[in-house]
mmCIF file of C-alpha atoms in Angstrom:
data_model
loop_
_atom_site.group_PDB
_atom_site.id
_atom_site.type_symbol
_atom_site.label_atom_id
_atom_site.label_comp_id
_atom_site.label_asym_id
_atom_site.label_seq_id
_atom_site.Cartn_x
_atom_site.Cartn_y
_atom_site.Cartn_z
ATOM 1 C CA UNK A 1 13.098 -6.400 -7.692
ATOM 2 C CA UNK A 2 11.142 -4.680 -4.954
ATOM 3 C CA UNK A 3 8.974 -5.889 -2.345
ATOM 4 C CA UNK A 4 6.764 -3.830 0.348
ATOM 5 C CA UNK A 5 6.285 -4.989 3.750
ATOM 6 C CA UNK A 6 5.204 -3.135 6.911
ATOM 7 C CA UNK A 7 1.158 -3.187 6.697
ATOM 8 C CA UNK A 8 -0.920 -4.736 8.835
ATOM 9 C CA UNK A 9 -4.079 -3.595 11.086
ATOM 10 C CA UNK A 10 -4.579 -0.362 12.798
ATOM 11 C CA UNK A 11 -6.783 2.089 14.519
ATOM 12 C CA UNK A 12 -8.019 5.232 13.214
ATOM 13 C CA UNK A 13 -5.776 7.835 14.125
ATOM 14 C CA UNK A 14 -3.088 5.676 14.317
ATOM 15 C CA UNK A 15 0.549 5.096 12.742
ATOM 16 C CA UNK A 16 2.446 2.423 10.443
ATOM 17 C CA UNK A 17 5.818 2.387 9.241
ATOM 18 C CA UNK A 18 5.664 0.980 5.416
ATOM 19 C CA UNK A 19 9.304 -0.497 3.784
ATOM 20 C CA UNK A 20 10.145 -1.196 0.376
ATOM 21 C CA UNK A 21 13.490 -2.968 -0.167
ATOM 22 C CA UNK A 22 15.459 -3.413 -3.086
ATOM 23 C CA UNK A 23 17.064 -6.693 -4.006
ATOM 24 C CA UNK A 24 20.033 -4.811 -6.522
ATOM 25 C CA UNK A 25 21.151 -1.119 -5.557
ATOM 26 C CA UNK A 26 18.538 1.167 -5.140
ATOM 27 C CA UNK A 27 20.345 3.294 -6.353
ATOM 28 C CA UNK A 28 19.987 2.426 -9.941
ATOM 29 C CA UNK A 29 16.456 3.927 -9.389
ATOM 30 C CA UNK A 30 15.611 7.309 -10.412
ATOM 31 C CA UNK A 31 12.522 7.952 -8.485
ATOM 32 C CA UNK A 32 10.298 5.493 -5.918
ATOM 33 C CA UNK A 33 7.140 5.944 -5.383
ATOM 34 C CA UNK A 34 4.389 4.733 -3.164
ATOM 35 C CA UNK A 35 0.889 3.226 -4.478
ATOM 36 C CA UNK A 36 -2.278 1.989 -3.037
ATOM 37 C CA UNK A 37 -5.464 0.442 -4.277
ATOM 38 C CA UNK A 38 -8.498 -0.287 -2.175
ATOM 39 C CA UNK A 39 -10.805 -2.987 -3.498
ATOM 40 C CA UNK A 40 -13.185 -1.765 -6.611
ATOM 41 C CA UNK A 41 -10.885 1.269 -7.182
ATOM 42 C CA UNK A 42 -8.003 2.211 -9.151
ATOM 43 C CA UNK A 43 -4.772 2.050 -8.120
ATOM 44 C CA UNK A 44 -3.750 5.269 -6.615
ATOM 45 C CA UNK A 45 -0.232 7.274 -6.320
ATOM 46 C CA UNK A 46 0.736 8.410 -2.990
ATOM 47 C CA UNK A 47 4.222 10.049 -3.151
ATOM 48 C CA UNK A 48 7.525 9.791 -5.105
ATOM 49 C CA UNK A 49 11.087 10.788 -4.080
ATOM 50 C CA UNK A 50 14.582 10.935 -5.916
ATOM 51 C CA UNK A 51 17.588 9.466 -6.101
ATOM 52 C CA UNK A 52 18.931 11.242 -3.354
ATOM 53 C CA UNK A 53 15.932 11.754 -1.449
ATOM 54 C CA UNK A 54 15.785 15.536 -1.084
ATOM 55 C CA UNK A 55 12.900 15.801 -3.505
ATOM 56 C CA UNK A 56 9.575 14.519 -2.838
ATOM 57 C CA UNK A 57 6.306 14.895 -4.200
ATOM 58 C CA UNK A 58 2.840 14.154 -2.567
ATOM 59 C CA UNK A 59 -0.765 13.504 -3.675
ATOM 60 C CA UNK A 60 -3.255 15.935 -2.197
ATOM 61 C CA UNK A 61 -4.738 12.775 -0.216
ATOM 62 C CA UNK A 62 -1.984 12.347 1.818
ATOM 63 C CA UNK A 63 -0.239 15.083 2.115
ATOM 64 C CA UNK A 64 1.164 16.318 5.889
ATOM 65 C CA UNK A 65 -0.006 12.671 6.873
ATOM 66 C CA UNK A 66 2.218 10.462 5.218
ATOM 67 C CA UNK A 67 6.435 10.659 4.607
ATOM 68 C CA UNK A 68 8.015 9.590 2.346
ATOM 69 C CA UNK A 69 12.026 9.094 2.431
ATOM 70 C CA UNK A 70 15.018 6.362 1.708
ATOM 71 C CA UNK A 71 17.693 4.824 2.930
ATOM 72 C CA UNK A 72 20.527 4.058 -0.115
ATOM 73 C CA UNK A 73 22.939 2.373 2.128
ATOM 74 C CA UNK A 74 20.175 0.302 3.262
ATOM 75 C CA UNK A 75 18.681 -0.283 -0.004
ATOM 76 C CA UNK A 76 15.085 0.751 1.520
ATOM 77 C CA UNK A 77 12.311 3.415 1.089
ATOM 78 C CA UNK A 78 9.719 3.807 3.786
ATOM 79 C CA UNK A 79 6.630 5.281 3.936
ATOM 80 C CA UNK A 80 5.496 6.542 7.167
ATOM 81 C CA UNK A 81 1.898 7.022 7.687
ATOM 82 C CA UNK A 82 0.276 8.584 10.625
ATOM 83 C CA UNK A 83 -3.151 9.973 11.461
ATOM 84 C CA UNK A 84 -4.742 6.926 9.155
ATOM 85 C CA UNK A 85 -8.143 6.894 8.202
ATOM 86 C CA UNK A 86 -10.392 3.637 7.388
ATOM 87 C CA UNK A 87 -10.453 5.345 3.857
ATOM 88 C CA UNK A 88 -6.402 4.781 3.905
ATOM 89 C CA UNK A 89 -7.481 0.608 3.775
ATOM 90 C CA UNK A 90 -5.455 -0.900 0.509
ATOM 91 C CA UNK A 91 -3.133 -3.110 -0.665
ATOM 92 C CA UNK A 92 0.266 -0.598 -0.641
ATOM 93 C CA UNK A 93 2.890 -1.131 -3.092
ATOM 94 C CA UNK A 94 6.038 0.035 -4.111
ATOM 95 C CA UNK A 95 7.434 0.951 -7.692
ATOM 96 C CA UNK A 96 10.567 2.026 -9.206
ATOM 97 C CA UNK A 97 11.853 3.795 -12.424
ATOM 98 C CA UNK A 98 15.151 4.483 -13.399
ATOM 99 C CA UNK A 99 14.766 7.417 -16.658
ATOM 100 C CA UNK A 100 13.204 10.209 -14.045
ATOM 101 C CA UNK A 101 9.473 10.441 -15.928
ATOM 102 C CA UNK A 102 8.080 9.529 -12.166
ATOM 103 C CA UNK A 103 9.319 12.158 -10.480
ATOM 104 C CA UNK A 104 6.991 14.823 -10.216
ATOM 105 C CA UNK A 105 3.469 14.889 -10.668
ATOM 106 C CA UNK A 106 0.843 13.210 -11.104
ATOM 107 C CA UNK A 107 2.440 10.296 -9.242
ATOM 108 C CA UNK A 108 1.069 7.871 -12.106
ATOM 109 C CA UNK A 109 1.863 3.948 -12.367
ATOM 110 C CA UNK A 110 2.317 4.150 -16.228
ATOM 111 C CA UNK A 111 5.688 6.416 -15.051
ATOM 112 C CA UNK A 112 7.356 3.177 -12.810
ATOM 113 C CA UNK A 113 8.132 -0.067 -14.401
ATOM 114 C CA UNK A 114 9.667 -2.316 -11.424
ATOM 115 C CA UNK A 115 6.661 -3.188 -8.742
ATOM 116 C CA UNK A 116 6.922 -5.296 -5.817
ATOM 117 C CA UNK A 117 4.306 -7.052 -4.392
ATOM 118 C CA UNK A 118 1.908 -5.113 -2.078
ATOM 119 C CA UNK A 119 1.189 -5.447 1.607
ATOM 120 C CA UNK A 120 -2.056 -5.088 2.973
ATOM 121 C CA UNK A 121 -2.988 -1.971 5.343
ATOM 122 C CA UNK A 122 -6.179 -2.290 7.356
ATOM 123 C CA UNK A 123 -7.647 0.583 9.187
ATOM 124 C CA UNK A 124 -10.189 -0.088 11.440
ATOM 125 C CA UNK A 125 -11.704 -0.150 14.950
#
Protein backbone atom coordinates (compact mmCIF):
# COMPACT_ATOMS: atom_id res chain seq x y z
CA UNK A 1 0.00 0.00 0.00
CA UNK A 2 1.04 3.58 -0.64
CA UNK A 3 0.15 6.71 0.90
CA UNK A 4 1.20 10.48 -0.12
CA UNK A 5 1.82 13.06 2.35
CA UNK A 6 3.71 16.37 2.12
CA UNK A 7 0.94 18.94 0.67
CA UNK A 8 -0.32 21.61 2.26
CA UNK A 9 -0.64 25.56 1.42
CA UNK A 10 1.75 27.67 -0.44
CA UNK A 11 2.58 30.80 -2.26
CA UNK A 12 3.00 31.23 -5.83
CA UNK A 13 6.43 30.81 -6.65
CA UNK A 14 7.01 28.77 -3.93
CA UNK A 15 8.29 25.09 -3.02
CA UNK A 16 6.86 21.70 -1.42
CA UNK A 17 8.47 18.56 -0.85
CA UNK A 18 5.73 15.68 -1.73
CA UNK A 19 6.46 11.80 -0.14
CA UNK A 20 4.97 8.67 -1.03
CA UNK A 21 5.86 5.72 1.24
CA UNK A 22 5.49 2.22 0.79
CA UNK A 23 4.17 -0.08 3.46
CA UNK A 24 6.02 -3.57 1.72
CA UNK A 25 9.39 -3.01 -0.32
CA UNK A 26 9.23 -0.56 -2.82
CA UNK A 27 11.08 -2.30 -4.49
CA UNK A 28 8.63 -4.78 -5.75
CA UNK A 29 7.47 -1.75 -7.87
CA UNK A 30 8.43 -1.34 -11.35
CA UNK A 31 7.70 2.24 -11.94
CA UNK A 32 6.02 5.17 -9.46
CA UNK A 33 4.48 7.76 -10.63
CA UNK A 34 3.03 11.00 -9.49
CA UNK A 35 -0.77 12.17 -10.17
CA UNK A 36 -2.89 15.13 -9.55
CA UNK A 37 -6.47 16.13 -10.05
CA UNK A 38 -7.88 19.57 -9.45
CA UNK A 39 -11.61 19.72 -8.78
CA UNK A 40 -13.92 19.29 -12.14
CA UNK A 41 -10.90 17.84 -14.04
CA UNK A 42 -9.40 14.64 -14.79
CA UNK A 43 -6.90 13.17 -13.03
CA UNK A 44 -3.62 14.11 -14.46
CA UNK A 45 0.00 12.28 -14.69
CA UNK A 46 2.89 14.21 -13.56
CA UNK A 47 6.06 12.02 -13.74
CA UNK A 48 7.13 8.35 -13.39
CA UNK A 49 10.53 6.85 -12.44
CA UNK A 50 12.03 3.19 -12.29
CA UNK A 51 13.04 0.78 -10.19
CA UNK A 52 16.27 2.15 -9.73
CA UNK A 53 15.52 5.63 -10.20
CA UNK A 54 17.82 6.63 -13.06
CA UNK A 55 14.95 6.88 -15.48
CA UNK A 56 12.33 9.39 -15.27
CA UNK A 57 9.77 10.68 -17.39
CA UNK A 58 7.85 14.07 -17.16
CA UNK A 59 4.59 15.59 -18.45
CA UNK A 60 5.09 18.74 -20.47
CA UNK A 61 3.20 20.64 -17.48
CA UNK A 62 5.72 20.17 -15.16
CA UNK A 63 8.61 19.66 -16.58
CA UNK A 64 12.05 21.64 -15.15
CA UNK A 65 9.60 22.52 -12.18
CA UNK A 66 8.97 19.46 -10.51
CA UNK A 67 11.55 16.21 -9.52
CA UNK A 68 10.88 13.33 -9.28
CA UNK A 69 13.24 10.60 -7.47
CA UNK A 70 13.24 7.61 -4.65
CA UNK A 71 14.67 6.42 -1.90
CA UNK A 72 14.62 2.19 -1.87
CA UNK A 73 16.27 1.89 1.43
CA UNK A 74 13.78 4.22 2.70
CA UNK A 75 10.91 2.79 0.99
CA UNK A 76 9.89 6.48 -0.29
CA UNK A 77 9.45 8.49 -3.57
CA UNK A 78 9.26 12.25 -3.40
CA UNK A 79 8.19 14.69 -5.55
CA UNK A 80 9.73 17.98 -5.29
CA UNK A 81 7.91 20.87 -6.64
CA UNK A 82 9.16 24.34 -6.94
CA UNK A 83 8.14 27.48 -8.79
CA UNK A 84 4.21 26.39 -8.10
CA UNK A 85 1.52 27.99 -9.73
CA UNK A 86 -2.26 28.38 -8.34
CA UNK A 87 -2.97 26.17 -11.51
CA UNK A 88 -0.63 23.37 -9.64
CA UNK A 89 -3.86 23.31 -6.78
CA UNK A 90 -4.98 19.34 -6.55
CA UNK A 91 -5.32 16.56 -4.61
CA UNK A 92 -1.61 14.70 -5.41
CA UNK A 93 -1.38 11.08 -5.33
CA UNK A 94 0.88 8.42 -5.69
CA UNK A 95 0.63 5.06 -7.75
CA UNK A 96 2.59 2.04 -8.30
CA UNK A 97 2.95 -0.84 -10.89
CA UNK A 98 5.04 -3.65 -10.79
CA UNK A 99 4.97 -5.24 -14.90
CA UNK A 100 6.84 -1.84 -16.31
CA UNK A 101 3.64 -0.64 -18.73
CA UNK A 102 3.98 2.85 -16.58
CA UNK A 103 7.14 3.67 -17.38
CA UNK A 104 7.32 5.88 -20.15
CA UNK A 105 4.84 7.94 -21.64
CA UNK A 106 1.93 9.12 -21.44
CA UNK A 107 2.14 8.89 -17.64
CA UNK A 108 -1.55 7.35 -17.65
CA UNK A 109 -3.46 5.96 -14.41
CA UNK A 110 -4.88 2.92 -16.37
CA UNK A 111 -0.79 1.87 -16.41
CA UNK A 112 -0.54 1.81 -12.14
CA UNK A 113 -2.70 -0.40 -10.11
CA UNK A 114 -1.61 0.32 -6.30
CA UNK A 115 -2.81 4.13 -5.28
CA UNK A 116 -2.49 5.70 -2.04
CA UNK A 117 -4.56 8.19 -0.83
CA UNK A 118 -3.88 11.80 -2.01
CA UNK A 119 -2.80 14.88 -0.12
CA UNK A 120 -4.05 18.11 -0.83
CA UNK A 121 -1.70 20.97 -2.41
CA UNK A 122 -3.02 24.51 -2.23
CA UNK A 123 -1.41 27.30 -4.07
CA UNK A 124 -2.39 30.52 -3.27
CA UNK A 125 -1.75 34.06 -1.96
Amino acid sequence: QLQAFGGGWVQPGGSLRLSCAASGSILDYTSVAWFRQAPGKQREGLACIGRSGDISYYEDSVRGRFTISRDNAKKLVYLQMNNLKPDDTAVYFCAAERLGYGLGYPIHSANYDSWGQGTLVTVSS
